[in-house]
Structures are given as C-alpha cells and as structure tokens.
Amino acid sequence: MRLVIARCEVNYVGRLSAHLPAATRLLMVKADGSVSIHADDRAYKPLNWMSPPCKLEEAPGVWRVVNKAGEELRITLEEVFQDTSYDLGVDPGLVKDGVEAHLQELCAASPTVFGDGHTLVRREYMTAIGPVDLLCRDAAGAAVAVEIKRRGEIDGVEQLTRYLELLNRDPLLAPVAGIFAAQEIKPQARVLAEDRGIRCVVLDYNAMRGMKRDELTLF
C-alpha cells in the first residue's frame, strides 16, 4: 500500500464531473490498483476514488488514473509532504463472530433457505479480494453468490457487489446472481441491494437451529 500526503487539486471526468479545490489530503494507492483521496474529517469514506481495474500514470506534478471505461481521475500535486509504501502481506479477511459463522454453517447445510432447488457448490469461495460466504446453484443451475451477515447494512451490500463484479468476469460462472442474507436487513441496505439486482433474504436464526419461539401466540 502506498500512502501519499500532499496538497493537491482533484478533478474527476466521466459519467459525472467533480472538482476538489487545492487542499492537503491523503492519497491511498492499494495493491489492487485502486486509488482513493481522503480528508481528515470523513471517517473511512473517501472524497473521491477510482476502483480497479484502472491504470495510474505519473508525471511531474500530475497523476492520471484512468479506468477501462475511459473515466479519468486527475490529481494535480502542488506539494508532497510524505510518500511511503508498505507491504501489508496477505490479509486473513474478516473473522466473523460466532452467530455469523454459525449462520453460514446452517445455510450451507440447508441452502434451500434461499429458495427451492438451491444447492451448495462451496463455502468460502475465493475471489481476488477475499472469499464470498457461499457459492450456490439455483433450481435452474445458475450460479448464486451469497453474503451472510448477522446485521445487514450498506457495507455488506458493497462487499457483495465487489464479489459479483469479479465472479461475473469468470465465463465458467457468469451470469452470477447475488443474495444478501442476514437476521436483520437495514432499510437503506435493502434499497441499495434491490437497486443493484441483489435479492435480500431475512434469516430466522432460531428457526434454522430448530428452536421454538418462547413467546405465546394465538395460532
């Protein structure tokens, strides 16, 4: 990973145009080729970025980051304060908590929770950016990538979206559909998922474990 702290101006030209006036910012270049620009007041979210696959071209005082669609992120460097690279090695990925890990086991054992005819191909199916929880086939034999969370939020939808982008490049799998499964799915996450053609499935953890509900019901 390369971290550059610099006073810079940023212009994005593509489907939308965006401009960041000159200011001191953090530029992050990851091993996957992605480039992102960060301020000191936005938590984890970058001000602007270019997702891979993209190409970084460096010239004195100017970075040009161009993706396969021809969109360009142009960074004009006025002054560089620090330019450092680190080898982070292979990341083991997110370690799921006990409930999430058990949900994955239960879903792998009974993939029909996602629909009649669904079968499991593999758990922890590896991609270039990490493993998708489950790779399944639906009743028609089409590939389905499943991301499982205890609580479904926007970050999880973004994570599954990245997996799907990579999986759909594999001609032996494509087209690959997506399922976002969780005990609880936040409304904003559901809207984003459905907008991207990802199906949402709410999981009943107790029912999947064969446990009866404690509360009394009329029927």
XYZ file of C-alpha atoms in Angstrom:
219
model
C 0.000 0.000 0.000
C 1.260 3.480 -0.904
C 0.318 6.478 1.235
C 0.968 9.998 -0.033
C 0.182 13.144 1.943
C 0.110 16.120 -0.396
C -1.507 19.434 -1.157
C -3.424 18.655 -4.298
C -6.326 19.532 -6.581
C -8.518 16.741 -7.920
C -10.759 16.568 -10.979
C -12.918 13.619 -11.980
C -14.156 13.367 -15.561
C -16.567 10.599 -16.513
C -20.292 9.953 -16.245
C -20.229 12.768 -13.691
C -17.753 15.586 -13.221
C -16.416 16.526 -9.802
C -13.842 19.004 -8.558
C -11.905 19.205 -5.300
C -10.055 22.511 -4.835
C -6.473 22.518 -3.578
C -6.060 21.247 -0.011
C -3.882 18.862 1.975
C -5.144 15.296 1.602
C -4.175 11.647 1.915
C -3.810 9.715 -1.361
C -4.050 5.954 -0.997
C -2.916 3.501 -3.691
C -3.749 -0.131 -2.882
C -2.223 -3.312 -4.276
C -5.411 -3.988 -6.270
C -4.742 -0.770 -8.235
C -7.459 1.329 -6.627
C -6.743 4.983 -5.866
C -8.672 6.994 -3.275
C -8.447 10.538 -1.899
C -9.169 11.158 1.785
C -9.728 14.180 4.007
C -9.266 14.265 7.778
C -12.967 14.654 8.607
C -14.854 11.929 6.704
C -14.183 8.788 8.757
C -13.489 5.917 6.337
C -15.254 7.300 3.260
C -13.004 8.827 0.574
C -13.734 12.168 -1.087
C -13.205 10.563 -4.474
C -11.785 7.328 -5.796
C -11.200 5.088 -8.807
C -11.982 1.400 -8.443
C -9.930 -1.296 -10.199
C -9.208 -2.196 -12.889
C -7.560 1.150 -13.560
C -4.159 2.491 -14.561
C -2.097 5.071 -12.700
C 0.111 7.268 -14.887
C 2.522 9.542 -13.031
C 4.179 12.659 -14.453
C 5.876 15.526 -12.599
C 3.148 17.193 -10.559
C 0.268 15.184 -12.057
C -1.315 11.766 -11.536
C -3.767 10.423 -14.136
C -5.883 7.472 -13.033
C -7.899 6.009 -15.920
C -10.322 3.077 -15.811
C -11.373 0.749 -18.630
C -14.372 2.988 -19.427
C -12.045 5.936 -20.108
C -13.105 7.844 -16.993
C -10.270 9.864 -15.509
C -9.255 10.962 -12.039
C -6.674 13.719 -12.424
C -4.691 14.704 -9.344
C -2.556 17.829 -9.549
C 0.137 17.802 -6.856
C 1.216 21.193 -5.560
C 3.401 19.923 -2.719
C 4.202 16.412 -1.464
C 4.814 16.097 2.281
C 5.187 12.326 2.534
C 5.324 9.396 0.110
C 5.563 5.994 1.785
C 4.902 2.411 0.699
C 4.194 -0.583 2.925
C 3.873 -4.285 2.166
C 0.879 -5.389 4.229
C 1.101 -9.019 3.141
C -1.893 -11.305 2.733
C -4.900 -10.254 4.788
C -6.739 -13.128 6.525
C -10.055 -11.372 5.977
C -12.822 -10.547 8.393
C -13.257 -13.017 11.223
C -16.958 -13.497 11.720
C -18.487 -13.572 15.171
C -19.982 -16.786 16.484
C -23.522 -16.104 15.260
C -22.391 -15.125 11.758
C -20.158 -18.170 11.444
C -22.975 -20.442 12.635
C -25.437 -18.808 10.243
C -23.051 -19.627 7.410
C -22.835 -23.265 8.555
C -26.610 -23.556 8.793
C -27.164 -22.015 5.373
C -24.522 -24.269 3.826
C -26.279 -27.293 5.323
C -29.708 -26.138 4.089
C -29.279 -23.910 1.003
C -32.981 -24.288 0.224
C -33.466 -21.437 2.730
C -32.663 -19.260 -0.317
C -35.310 -20.948 -2.465
C -36.444 -24.382 -3.620
C -33.822 -26.220 -5.627
C -30.809 -24.265 -4.365
C -27.710 -26.404 -3.813
C -24.312 -25.619 -2.322
C -21.236 -25.549 -4.538
C -18.718 -24.364 -1.953
C -18.296 -22.415 1.254
C -15.786 -19.538 1.375
C -15.433 -19.418 -2.422
C -12.247 -17.422 -3.018
C -12.051 -14.316 -5.189
C -9.143 -11.944 -5.767
C -10.379 -9.715 -2.927
C -11.454 -12.376 -0.450
C -13.933 -15.225 -0.068
C -17.639 -14.931 -0.703
C -19.510 -16.839 2.012
C -21.370 -19.322 -0.187
C -21.392 -20.165 -3.863
C -24.618 -21.960 -4.763
C -26.638 -23.042 -7.792
C -30.333 -22.260 -8.102
C -33.009 -24.627 -9.396
C -32.106 -23.721 -12.983
C -28.405 -24.371 -12.402
C -27.333 -20.718 -12.435
C -24.568 -19.573 -10.077
C -25.548 -17.581 -6.982
C -23.145 -15.783 -4.625
C -24.416 -15.418 -1.055
C -23.073 -12.984 1.529
C -24.247 -13.686 5.086
C -24.356 -11.147 7.903
C -25.872 -11.013 11.355
C -26.972 -7.455 10.654
C -27.270 -6.436 7.009
C -26.003 -2.925 6.353
C -24.816 -0.945 3.326
C -21.196 -2.065 3.775
C -22.265 -5.672 3.307
C -24.089 -4.840 0.080
C -20.990 -3.035 -1.199
C -18.877 -6.057 -0.287
C -21.163 -8.444 -2.197
C -21.248 -6.048 -5.156
C -17.455 -6.227 -5.420
C -17.536 -10.035 -5.270
C -20.181 -10.182 -8.001
C -18.173 -7.873 -10.253
C -15.235 -10.289 -10.081
C -17.249 -13.512 -10.284
C -19.101 -12.303 -13.370
C -15.771 -11.994 -15.201
C -15.417 -15.790 -14.998
C -17.020 -17.272 -18.139
C -17.479 -20.599 -16.348
C -19.696 -18.958 -13.718
C -21.349 -15.955 -15.364
C -24.008 -14.809 -15.023
C -23.779 -14.863 -11.222
C -26.741 -13.607 -9.182
C -26.396 -12.236 -5.669
C -28.219 -12.918 -2.401
C -27.708 -10.740 0.686
C -28.797 -12.751 3.729
C -28.975 -11.544 7.330
C -31.002 -11.810 10.504
C -31.893 -8.156 10.097
C -31.511 -6.024 6.959
C -31.488 -2.251 7.316
C -33.936 -0.411 5.008
C -31.151 1.548 3.291
C -29.214 -1.666 2.644
C -32.311 -3.335 1.176
C -32.943 -0.402 -1.169
C -29.329 -0.424 -2.372
C -29.298 -4.203 -2.818
C -32.533 -4.312 -4.792
C -31.385 -1.390 -6.930
C -28.352 -3.499 -7.882
C -30.405 -6.606 -8.607
C -29.358 -8.355 -5.398
C -32.047 -10.388 -3.631
C -32.448 -9.967 0.138
C -33.247 -12.893 2.436
C -34.008 -12.473 6.151
C -32.759 -15.436 8.189
C -34.508 -16.735 11.309
C -31.558 -17.991 13.337
C -33.610 -19.761 15.988
C -35.826 -21.497 13.447
C -32.777 -22.634 11.483
C -31.389 -24.147 14.703
C -34.686 -25.929 15.281
C -35.558 -23.852 18.315
C -39.154 -22.955 19.072
C -40.105 -19.371 19.874
C -40.672 -18.677 23.576
C -43.444 -16.137 23.243
C -47.052 -17.285 23.217
C -49.072 -16.936 20.010
C -52.803 -17.170 19.332
C -52.368 -19.645 16.483
